[in-house]
Coordinates of C-alpha atoms and ligand atoms in Angstrom, one line a residue:
M522 CA 26.0 34.3 -51.9
D523 CA 26.1 32.7 -48.5
S524 CA 26.8 29.1 -47.5
Q525 CA 25.0 27.9 -44.5
N526 CA 25.7 25.0 -42.3
I527 CA 22.3 23.8 -42.0
T528 CA 20.2 24.9 -39.1
K529 CA 17.0 24.8 -41.0
Q530 CA 16.6 22.0 -43.6
P531 CA 14.4 22.9 -46.6
H532 CA 11.2 20.9 -46.7
S533 CA 8.5 20.4 -49.2
W534 CA 4.8 21.3 -48.6
G535 CA 3.8 17.7 -47.7
R536 CA 6.7 17.3 -45.3
Y537 CA 7.2 13.8 -46.6
P538 CA 9.9 12.6 -47.1
K539 CA 12.1 14.4 -44.6
V540 CA 15.6 14.6 -45.9
K541 CA 18.9 16.1 -44.9
H542 CA 20.9 18.3 -47.3
S543 CA 24.7 18.6 -46.9
Q544 CA 24.4 22.4 -47.1
V545 CA 22.1 25.3 -48.3
Q546 CA 23.7 28.0 -50.5
S547 CA 21.7 31.1 -50.7
I548 CA 22.0 33.2 -53.9
Y549 CA 21.4 36.9 -53.7
W550 CA 22.9 38.4 -56.8
R551 CA 23.0 37.5 -60.5
N552 CA 26.6 38.7 -60.7
E553 CA 27.7 36.7 -57.6
L554 CA 27.0 33.1 -58.4
P555 CA 28.2 29.9 -56.9
D556 CA 30.9 27.8 -58.7
I557 CA 28.6 24.8 -58.9
A558 CA 31.3 22.6 -60.6
Q559 CA 33.4 22.9 -57.5
L560 CA 30.8 21.6 -55.1
E561 CA 31.5 18.1 -53.8
E562 CA 27.9 17.0 -54.1
T563 CA 25.2 17.5 -56.6
A564 CA 23.0 20.7 -56.4
L565 CA 19.3 21.5 -56.9
P566 CA 17.5 24.9 -56.9
F567 CA 15.0 25.4 -54.2
A568 CA 12.6 28.4 -54.0
Y569 CA 9.5 28.3 -51.7
G570 CA 9.0 24.5 -51.3
R571 CA 5.4 24.6 -52.6
S572 CA 6.1 21.3 -54.3
Y573 CA 4.5 18.6 -52.2
G574 CA 7.0 15.7 -52.5
D575 CA 10.7 15.3 -53.2
S576 CA 11.1 16.9 -56.6
C577 CA 12.5 20.1 -54.8
L578 CA 14.7 18.1 -52.4
N579 CA 18.2 16.7 -52.9
E580 CA 19.1 14.4 -50.0
G581 CA 22.8 14.5 -49.1
G582 CA 23.4 17.2 -51.7
V583 CA 23.4 21.0 -51.9
S584 CA 20.1 23.0 -51.9
L585 CA 20.6 26.3 -53.9
D586 CA 18.2 28.8 -52.3
V587 CA 17.1 31.1 -55.1
S588 CA 14.3 32.8 -53.1
H589 CA 16.4 36.0 -52.7
L590 CA 16.6 36.6 -56.5
Q591 CA 13.5 38.7 -56.4
R592 CA 14.0 41.8 -58.4
F593 CA 11.8 43.2 -61.2
I594 CA 14.0 43.9 -64.3
S595 CA 11.6 45.4 -66.9
F596 CA 7.9 45.7 -67.8
D597 CA 6.5 46.8 -71.1
E598 CA 3.1 48.4 -70.5
E599 CA 2.2 48.1 -74.2
T600 CA 2.7 44.3 -74.6
G601 CA 2.5 43.1 -71.0
L602 CA 6.0 41.5 -71.2
L603 CA 7.5 41.2 -67.8
R604 CA 11.2 40.3 -67.1
C605 CA 12.0 39.5 -63.5
E606 CA 14.4 37.4 -61.5
A607 CA 13.4 33.8 -61.0
G608 CA 13.0 33.9 -57.2
I609 CA 10.2 36.5 -57.3
S610 CA 6.9 35.1 -56.2
L611 CA 3.6 35.3 -58.1
A612 CA 2.2 37.1 -55.0
E613 CA 4.7 39.9 -55.5
I614 CA 4.0 40.2 -59.2
L615 CA 0.2 40.4 -58.4
E616 CA 0.7 43.0 -55.7
V617 CA 2.6 45.3 -58.1
L618 CA 0.8 44.6 -61.4
V619 CA -2.9 44.0 -60.7
P620 CA -3.4 47.7 -59.7
R621 CA -1.8 48.6 -63.1
G622 CA -4.3 46.4 -64.9
W623 CA -2.3 43.2 -65.6
F624 CA -2.8 39.6 -64.4
L625 CA -0.8 36.3 -64.5
P626 CA -1.3 34.3 -67.7
V627 CA -1.6 31.1 -65.6
S628 CA -1.8 30.7 -61.8
P629 CA -1.7 27.7 -59.5
G630 CA -3.9 27.3 -56.4
T631 CA -1.3 29.3 -54.3
K632 CA 0.4 32.5 -55.2
F633 CA 3.4 31.7 -53.0
V634 CA 5.4 30.0 -55.8
S635 CA 8.3 31.5 -57.6
V636 CA 8.6 32.2 -61.3
G637 CA 11.5 29.6 -61.5
G638 CA 9.3 27.0 -59.7
A639 CA 6.4 27.8 -62.1
I640 CA 8.6 27.1 -65.1
A641 CA 10.4 24.1 -63.6
N642 CA 7.1 22.3 -62.9
D643 CA 5.3 23.9 -65.9
I644 CA 2.4 24.6 -63.6
H645 CA -1.2 24.7 -64.7
G646 CA -4.2 26.7 -63.4
K647 CA -8.0 26.9 -63.6
N648 CA -7.6 28.2 -67.2
H649 CA -5.7 25.2 -68.7
H650 CA -8.5 24.7 -71.3
R651 CA -8.0 28.3 -72.5
S652 CA -4.4 29.1 -71.9
G653 CA -2.4 25.9 -71.5
T654 CA 0.5 25.9 -69.0
F655 CA 2.7 28.6 -67.6
G656 CA 5.4 27.5 -70.0
C657 CA 3.2 28.4 -73.0
H658 CA 3.6 32.1 -72.0
V659 CA 7.4 32.2 -71.4
T660 CA 9.3 34.0 -74.1
R661 CA 12.8 33.5 -72.7
F662 CA 15.0 33.0 -69.7
E663 CA 18.7 32.9 -68.7
L664 CA 20.0 29.5 -67.5
L665 CA 23.2 29.0 -65.4
R666 CA 24.9 25.7 -66.1
S667 CA 27.3 24.2 -63.7
N668 CA 30.3 24.8 -66.0
G669 CA 29.6 28.5 -65.6
E670 CA 27.9 29.0 -69.0
R671 CA 24.9 31.4 -69.0
L672 CA 22.5 30.3 -71.8
L673 CA 19.9 32.6 -73.2
C674 CA 17.0 30.2 -74.0
S675 CA 13.9 30.9 -76.1
P676 CA 11.9 29.2 -78.8
E677 CA 14.6 30.5 -81.2
Y678 CA 17.9 30.3 -79.2
N679 CA 18.9 27.1 -77.5
S680 CA 15.4 26.0 -78.2
E681 CA 15.9 22.4 -77.1
M682 CA 17.3 23.5 -73.7
F683 CA 14.3 25.9 -73.5
R684 CA 11.9 23.0 -74.0
A685 CA 13.8 20.8 -71.6
T686 CA 13.9 23.4 -68.8
I687 CA 10.1 24.1 -69.0
G688 CA 8.8 21.3 -66.8
G689 CA 12.4 20.2 -66.3
L690 CA 12.2 19.9 -62.5
G691 CA 15.1 22.2 -61.9
L692 CA 17.5 19.6 -63.4
T693 CA 18.8 21.5 -66.4
G694 CA 20.5 24.3 -64.5
L695 CA 19.5 27.4 -62.5
I696 CA 17.1 29.9 -64.1
L697 CA 18.4 33.4 -63.2
W698 CA 15.6 35.5 -64.8
A699 CA 12.7 34.9 -67.0
E700 CA 10.5 36.8 -69.3
F701 CA 6.8 36.1 -69.9
R702 CA 3.6 37.7 -71.0
L703 CA 0.9 39.0 -68.7
K704 CA -2.7 39.6 -69.7
P705 CA -4.7 42.9 -69.4
I706 CA -7.6 43.1 -66.9
V707 CA -10.0 45.9 -66.3
N708 CA -10.3 45.5 -62.5
P709 CA -9.2 42.9 -59.8
Y710 CA -12.7 41.3 -59.6
I711 CA -14.0 37.9 -60.9
D712 CA -17.6 37.1 -61.9
M713 CA -18.0 33.8 -60.2
D714 CA -20.6 31.0 -60.2
H715 CA -20.8 28.2 -57.7
I716 CA -22.9 25.2 -58.9
R717 CA -23.6 22.2 -56.8
F718 CA -23.5 18.8 -58.7
A719 CA -24.6 15.4 -57.5
S720 CA -22.7 13.0 -59.8
L721 CA -19.7 12.7 -62.1
D722 CA -22.1 12.8 -65.1
E723 CA -23.5 16.1 -63.9
F724 CA -19.9 17.4 -63.5
F725 CA -19.2 16.5 -67.1
E726 CA -22.4 18.3 -68.3
I727 CA -21.6 21.5 -66.4
S728 CA -18.0 21.3 -67.5
A729 CA -18.9 21.0 -71.2
E730 CA -21.4 23.9 -70.9
S731 CA -18.8 26.1 -69.1
D732 CA -15.6 25.6 -71.0
A733 CA -16.6 27.7 -74.0
D734 CA -17.8 30.7 -72.0
Y735 CA -15.7 30.7 -68.8
E736 CA -12.0 31.3 -68.6
Y737 CA -11.6 29.6 -65.2
T738 CA -13.1 26.3 -64.1
M739 CA -12.5 23.8 -61.3
S740 CA -14.4 21.8 -58.7
W741 CA -14.1 20.7 -55.2
V742 CA -15.4 17.1 -54.9
D743 CA -16.6 14.7 -52.2
I744 CA -15.4 11.3 -53.3
L745 CA -16.6 9.3 -50.3
I746 CA -20.4 9.2 -51.1
G747 CA -20.2 5.8 -52.8
G748 CA -22.9 4.5 -55.2
K749 CA -23.3 5.0 -58.9
N750 CA -23.0 8.8 -58.8
L751 CA -19.3 8.4 -57.9
C752 CA -18.8 11.8 -56.5
R753 CA -20.6 15.1 -55.8
G754 CA -19.3 18.6 -55.4
N755 CA -19.2 22.3 -56.1
F756 CA -18.3 23.5 -59.6
M757 CA -16.6 26.9 -59.6
R758 CA -16.3 29.0 -62.8
G759 CA -15.4 32.5 -63.4
N760 CA -14.3 35.3 -65.8
H761 CA -12.5 38.6 -65.2
N762 CA -15.1 41.3 -64.5
R763 CA -15.0 44.1 -67.1
S764 CA -16.7 47.0 -65.2
R765 CA -14.5 50.2 -65.2
Q766 CA -16.3 51.4 -62.1
L767 CA -15.0 48.4 -60.1
A768 CA -11.4 49.3 -61.0
S769 CA -11.2 51.9 -58.1
K770 CA -13.1 49.8 -55.6
P771 CA -10.7 48.8 -52.8
M772 CA -10.4 45.1 -52.3
K773 CA -11.1 43.7 -48.8
K774 CA -7.8 42.6 -47.2
R775 CA -8.0 39.0 -46.0
L776 CA -6.4 38.6 -42.6
P777 CA -4.4 35.4 -42.8
L778 CA -4.9 32.7 -40.2
A779 CA -2.1 30.4 -39.2
V780 CA -2.0 26.8 -38.0
P781 CA 0.1 27.3 -34.9
I782 CA 0.8 23.7 -34.1
D783 CA 1.1 20.3 -35.7
F784 CA -2.3 18.6 -35.3
P785 CA -2.2 15.1 -33.6
S786 CA -2.4 12.3 -36.2
F787 CA -5.9 11.2 -35.1
A788 CA -7.4 14.6 -35.9
L789 CA -7.8 13.8 -39.6
N790 CA -9.4 10.5 -40.4
S791 CA -12.2 9.3 -42.7
L792 CA -14.9 10.3 -40.2
S793 CA -13.6 13.9 -39.9
V794 CA -13.3 14.0 -43.7
K795 CA -16.9 12.8 -44.2
A796 CA -18.1 15.4 -41.7
F797 CA -16.2 18.2 -43.4
N798 CA -17.5 17.1 -46.9
E799 CA -21.1 17.0 -45.7
L800 CA -20.8 20.6 -44.3
Y801 CA -18.9 21.9 -47.3
Y802 CA -21.3 20.3 -49.8
H803 CA -24.3 21.9 -48.1
K804 CA -22.7 25.2 -47.2
Q805 CA -24.5 26.8 -50.2
I806 CA -28.3 26.4 -50.0
P807 CA -29.3 27.2 -53.6
K808 CA -28.0 25.0 -56.3
R809 CA -26.5 28.0 -58.2
V810 CA -24.9 31.1 -56.7
H811 CA -23.5 34.1 -58.6
K812 CA -21.1 36.5 -56.9
I813 CA -18.5 39.1 -57.8
V814 CA -15.4 38.4 -55.7
S815 CA -11.9 39.8 -55.7
Y816 CA -9.3 37.6 -57.4
D817 CA -7.6 36.5 -54.1
P818 CA -10.3 34.3 -52.6
F819 CA -11.2 33.0 -56.0
F820 CA -7.8 31.8 -57.0
Y821 CA -6.1 31.3 -53.6
P822 CA -8.6 30.2 -50.9
L823 CA -6.0 28.1 -49.1
D824 CA -3.5 31.0 -48.9
S825 CA -5.6 32.5 -46.2
I826 CA -4.4 29.7 -43.8
H827 CA -0.7 29.9 -43.4
D828 CA 1.2 26.6 -42.9
W829 CA -2.0 24.5 -43.4
Y830 CA 0.1 21.5 -44.0
R831 CA 0.4 21.3 -40.2
M832 CA -3.1 20.0 -40.0
Y833 CA -1.7 16.7 -41.2
G834 CA 0.5 16.3 -38.2
K835 CA 4.2 15.7 -38.0
R836 CA 4.2 12.7 -40.2
G837 CA 3.1 14.8 -43.1
F838 CA 0.9 14.0 -46.1
L839 CA 1.0 12.9 -49.7
Q840 CA -0.7 14.7 -52.5
Y841 CA -1.7 12.6 -55.5
Q842 CA -2.7 14.3 -58.8
F843 CA -3.3 12.3 -62.0
V844 CA -4.7 12.9 -65.4
V845 CA -6.5 10.3 -67.5
P846 CA -7.7 10.8 -71.1
F847 CA -11.4 11.8 -71.4
E848 CA -12.4 8.4 -73.0
E849 CA -11.1 6.6 -69.9
G850 CA -12.3 9.3 -67.4
H851 CA -15.4 7.5 -66.2
H852 CA -13.9 4.1 -66.0
A853 CA -10.7 5.2 -64.3
M854 CA -12.6 7.4 -61.8
R855 CA -14.8 4.5 -60.9
E856 CA -11.9 2.2 -60.2
I857 CA -9.9 4.8 -58.3
L858 CA -12.7 5.8 -56.1
A859 CA -13.6 2.2 -55.4
R860 CA -10.0 1.6 -54.4
I861 CA -9.8 4.6 -52.1
R862 CA -13.1 3.7 -50.4
R863 CA -11.8 0.2 -49.8
S864 CA -8.7 1.7 -48.1
G865 CA -10.8 3.6 -45.6
E866 CA -8.6 6.7 -46.3
G867 CA -10.2 10.1 -46.9
S868 CA -9.0 13.1 -48.8
F869 CA -10.0 16.6 -47.6
L870 CA -9.0 18.7 -50.5
T871 CA -10.1 16.9 -53.6
V872 CA -10.0 19.0 -56.8
L873 CA -11.4 17.9 -60.1
K874 CA -10.7 19.7 -63.4
T875 CA -10.4 19.1 -67.1
F876 CA -7.2 19.8 -69.1
G877 CA -7.6 21.2 -72.6
D878 CA -5.6 20.3 -75.7
I879 CA -3.1 23.2 -75.8
T880 CA 0.3 21.6 -76.1
S881 CA 3.0 22.9 -73.8
P882 CA 6.5 23.5 -75.1
G883 CA 7.9 21.4 -72.2
M884 CA 9.5 18.0 -72.9
L885 CA 8.4 16.6 -69.6
S886 CA 5.3 18.6 -68.9
F887 CA 2.5 16.8 -67.0
P888 CA -0.8 18.3 -68.4
R889 CA -2.4 16.5 -71.4
P890 CA -6.0 16.5 -72.5
G891 CA -8.3 14.7 -70.0
L892 CA -9.7 14.6 -66.5
T893 CA -7.4 15.5 -63.6
L894 CA -8.0 14.8 -60.0
A895 CA -5.8 16.0 -57.1
L896 CA -6.2 14.3 -53.7
D897 CA -4.3 14.4 -50.4
F898 CA -3.8 11.6 -47.8
A899 CA -2.3 11.9 -44.4
Y900 CA 0.8 9.8 -44.4
D901 CA 0.1 6.5 -42.7
G902 CA 3.2 4.4 -43.7
Q903 CA 3.0 1.4 -45.9
K904 CA -0.8 1.5 -46.0
T905 CA -0.8 4.9 -47.8
L906 CA 2.1 3.9 -50.1
R907 CA 0.3 0.7 -51.2
L908 CA -2.9 2.6 -51.9
L909 CA -1.0 5.1 -54.1
E910 CA 0.8 2.4 -56.0
D911 CA -2.4 0.7 -56.8
L912 CA -3.8 4.1 -58.1
D913 CA -0.6 4.4 -60.2
H914 CA -1.5 1.1 -61.9
I915 CA -5.0 2.2 -62.7
V916 CA -3.7 5.5 -64.1
L917 CA -1.2 3.7 -66.2
Q918 CA -3.7 1.3 -67.6
S919 CA -5.9 4.3 -68.5
G920 CA -3.1 5.9 -70.5
G921 CA -2.7 8.7 -68.0
A922 CA 0.1 10.2 -65.8
V923 CA 0.9 11.3 -62.2
Y924 CA 2.2 14.9 -61.5
P925 CA 5.9 14.9 -60.4
A926 CA 5.5 18.2 -58.5
K927 CA 3.1 16.4 -56.1
D928 CA 4.8 13.1 -55.9
A929 CA 7.1 11.6 -53.3
R930 CA 6.9 7.9 -54.0
M931 CA 6.1 6.8 -57.6
S932 CA 8.2 3.9 -58.8
A933 CA 10.8 4.2 -61.6
K934 CA 8.7 1.9 -63.7
S935 CA 5.6 4.0 -63.3
F936 CA 7.4 7.3 -64.0
Q937 CA 9.1 5.9 -67.1
A938 CA 5.8 4.7 -68.5
F939 CA 4.0 8.0 -67.7
F940 CA 6.8 10.1 -69.3
P941 CA 8.2 8.1 -72.2
G942 CA 10.1 11.3 -73.2
W943 CA 12.3 11.1 -70.1
K944 CA 15.3 9.6 -72.0
E945 CA 15.3 12.4 -74.5
F946 CA 15.0 14.8 -71.6
S947 CA 17.9 13.3 -69.6
A948 CA 20.4 14.4 -72.3
Y949 CA 19.7 18.0 -71.1
V950 CA 20.1 17.4 -67.4
D951 CA 23.1 19.2 -66.0
P952 CA 25.8 16.7 -64.8
K953 CA 26.1 18.5 -61.5
F954 CA 22.3 18.7 -60.9
S955 CA 20.1 16.0 -59.3
S956 CA 17.2 15.6 -56.9
S957 CA 15.9 12.9 -54.6
F958 CA 12.9 12.5 -57.1
W959 CA 15.1 12.1 -60.1
R960 CA 17.4 9.5 -58.6
R961 CA 14.4 7.4 -57.6
V962 CA 12.5 7.6 -60.9
T963 CA 15.5 7.0 -63.1
A964 CA 16.7 3.9 -61.3
A965 CA 17.1 0.9 -63.5
V966 CA 13.8 -1.1 -63.9
P967 CA 14.5 -4.8 -63.9
D968 CA 12.6 -6.6 -66.7
S969 CA 11.1 -9.0 -64.3
V970 CA 9.3 -6.3 -62.3
D971 CA 5.6 -6.2 -63.1
N972 CA 2.7 -5.3 -61.0
H973 CA 5.2 -3.4 -58.8
G974 CA 5.8 -6.7 -57.0
D975 CA 2.3 -6.4 -55.5
P976 CA -0.1 -9.2 -56.2
E977 CA -2.9 -6.8 -55.2
L978 CA -2.5 -5.1 -58.5
T979 CA -3.6 -8.1 -60.5
R980 CA -7.0 -7.4 -59.3
I981 CA -7.3 -4.1 -61.3
G982 CA -10.3 -4.4 -63.6
D983 CA -12.0 -6.2 -60.8
T984 CA -12.2 -3.5 -58.3
I985 CA -15.7 -2.2 -58.9
R986 CA -17.9 -3.0 -56.0
Ligands
LIG919 C1 -1.7 25.0 -52.0 C2 -1.0 24.6 -53.3 C3 -1.7 24.6 -54.5 C4 -1.0 24.3 -55.7 N1 -1.8 24.3 -56.8 C5 -1.2 24.0 -58.0 C6 -1.9 24.1 -59.2 O1 -3.1 24.5 -59.2 N2 -1.3 23.7 -60.4 C7 0.1 23.4 -60.3 O2 0.6 23.1 -61.4 N3 0.8 23.3 -59.2 C8 0.2 23.6 -58.0 N4 0.9 23.5 -56.9 C9 2.3 23.1 -56.9 C10 3.2 24.3 -57.1 O3 2.7 25.3 -58.0 C11 4.5 23.8 -57.8 O4 5.1 22.8 -57.0 C12 5.6 25.0 -57.9 O5 6.6 24.6 -58.8 C13 6.2 25.4 -56.6 O6 7.1 26.5 -56.8 P1 8.2 26.9 -55.7 O7 8.6 28.3 -56.1 O8 7.7 26.7 -54.3 O9 9.4 25.9 -56.1 P2 10.0 24.7 -55.2 O10 8.9 23.8 -54.8 O11 10.9 25.2 -54.2 O12 10.7 24.0 -56.4 C14 10.0 23.4 -57.5 C15 10.9 23.0 -58.6 O13 11.4 24.1 -59.2 C16 12.8 24.1 -59.3 N5 13.3 25.5 -59.2 C17 12.9 26.4 -58.4 N6 13.5 27.6 -58.7 C18 14.3 27.4 -59.8 C19 15.2 28.2 -60.6 N7 15.4 29.5 -60.3 N8 15.8 27.6 -61.6 C20 15.6 26.3 -61.9 N9 14.8 25.5 -61.2 C21 14.1 26.0 -60.1 C22 13.2 23.2 -58.1 O14 14.5 22.6 -58.3 C23 12.1 22.2 -58.1 O15 12.4 21.2 -59.0 C24 0.3 23.9 -55.6 C25 1.0 23.8 -54.4 C26 0.4 24.2 -53.3 C27 1.2 24.2 -52.0

C-alpha cells in the first residue's frame, strides 16, 4: 500500500468534471489493506477511470487505486469459473483465456475496464437480450468494509450486500476479488453482419428479426438526418464462429493509434459530425455485408485509438445514455432527437441497442427492458447542461432512466425518480465511502422544485417540429 501526495489526479473518461482528491492510496496486496476507518476524509475505489462522469471520483476525498490488484487466483477448466483480483482488466482475462477457449459472459465497448468496475456499474454489452448484465454471472466476491470486516458475498451469503454491491457504484466497500462464470468458445472469431438501415422503423424490424438468432447486436446511428425517418445507421450483429479449423488461425494484431494532443474545441462541431456521419453511413456500398472477424475489432473498435477522449479538447465531453420502455421508444426518440437538433449539438458516437428482460440481481442496476441510446456531446458549458436536463425530463416522462456510469450532471430529483430503489440501497452504503456523484444525487430535493427550475421543460410534448 502506498499513499501518494497527488502529482496525478485521477480523471474519468469524459474529463468532466475535473476534481481534486486529497490523496490517492494505491493498494497492491490483499493482505496489506488500508485502515479506511482512520482516514480523515471519505474514500472511493478507482480502477481504470473508464466511467465517463463523476461516479468514479470523490472530490476532496481519498481515491483508492485498486488497479494493482491484478492477480488470477483460480480457474476451473470444467465449469469456466474464474476467480481473480478485482483490479484485473477484462483485456488481461481475454489475453489469457481466449486461447484456452473461453470468453467473457458480458463485455462493454472497451476491454480496459476492471472486474471491480464491471461489477460496481453492473455493465451491459451487446448481448444484454441474451445474457443480461455482468452481475448476472457473478457467483461471489469478497468485500472489504471500512470497519475492517471482510464479507464473503454471494446469492446465499450476505445476499443483500451482494445485491447492493452489484451496480452499487463502489459505495458499499472495496471488492478485493470476484468469481464469475466464463463461456466456452471454439475459436476467437465472430460471424458478423453489417446491415444499413434508413429509419428507426427499419431498425426495429432488423432488431426483432435478429434478437432470436444473434447473440450480439448493436447499431451505430446518425441522428442528425431529420425528417420522419428519425435516424439512419448501421446495424451490427454477430455470433461466435464455431469452426475448429479457425481455432489455430493467428489473429491479426491491431496496432493501436494514439491521439497525441488535445484537439482544439472548434474541431468537433455539428458540421464535422455531419460530415463524419455521411462518410460512415456510406462506407459500406452494399446494404448487407457478411464477414468473419476476430473478436477484438467486433467488440472493441474504439480501443484501437488510445486516449480518444482527447479529440474533445481540454474541456472534455459528456456522455449521455438512457433507456426507455419499448412502448415509449418511438415517441421518446422523436422528442429527444428534435430537442438535440434544435440545440445544434452533434454526437459522433451514437449507439442504439435494445435491452432484454433478464433481471439483474443489482439493486441499483441501470438496464431494464427497452430501447437504449448512448450519445456524446463536447462540453460547452451551460448550453450542454441545459440540453441534457431537457433530455432527462423526456426520459423521465417516458418511464426510463439515465446511466450513472456515464453521468456527470443529473439532478438529485431526476436520479431519485429514475432509481426509486436508492433509499433501500443507501442502507448498504459504507459510512466511510462516498463519491462526487453520490453526494450530488442524494441531496435533498425541495418539494417546490419541478421542471428542474427550467421553464423550457414545460414545452415537453410540444417539441416535435
Ligand atoms: C469506450 C467505452 C465504452 C464503454 N462501453 C460500455 C458498455 O458497452 N456498457 C457499459 O455498461 N459500460 C460501458 N462503458 C463504461 C464502463 O464499462 C464502466 O464505467 C466501467 O465500470 C469502468 O470500469 P473501470 O474499471 O474503469 O472503473 P472506474 O471507472 O475506475 O470505476 C467505476 C466504478 O467502479 C467502482 N470500483 C472500481 N473498482 C472497484 C472495486 N475493486 N471495488 C468496489 N468498487 C470498485 C468505482 O468506485 C466506481 O464507482 C464504456 C466506457 C468506455 C470508455
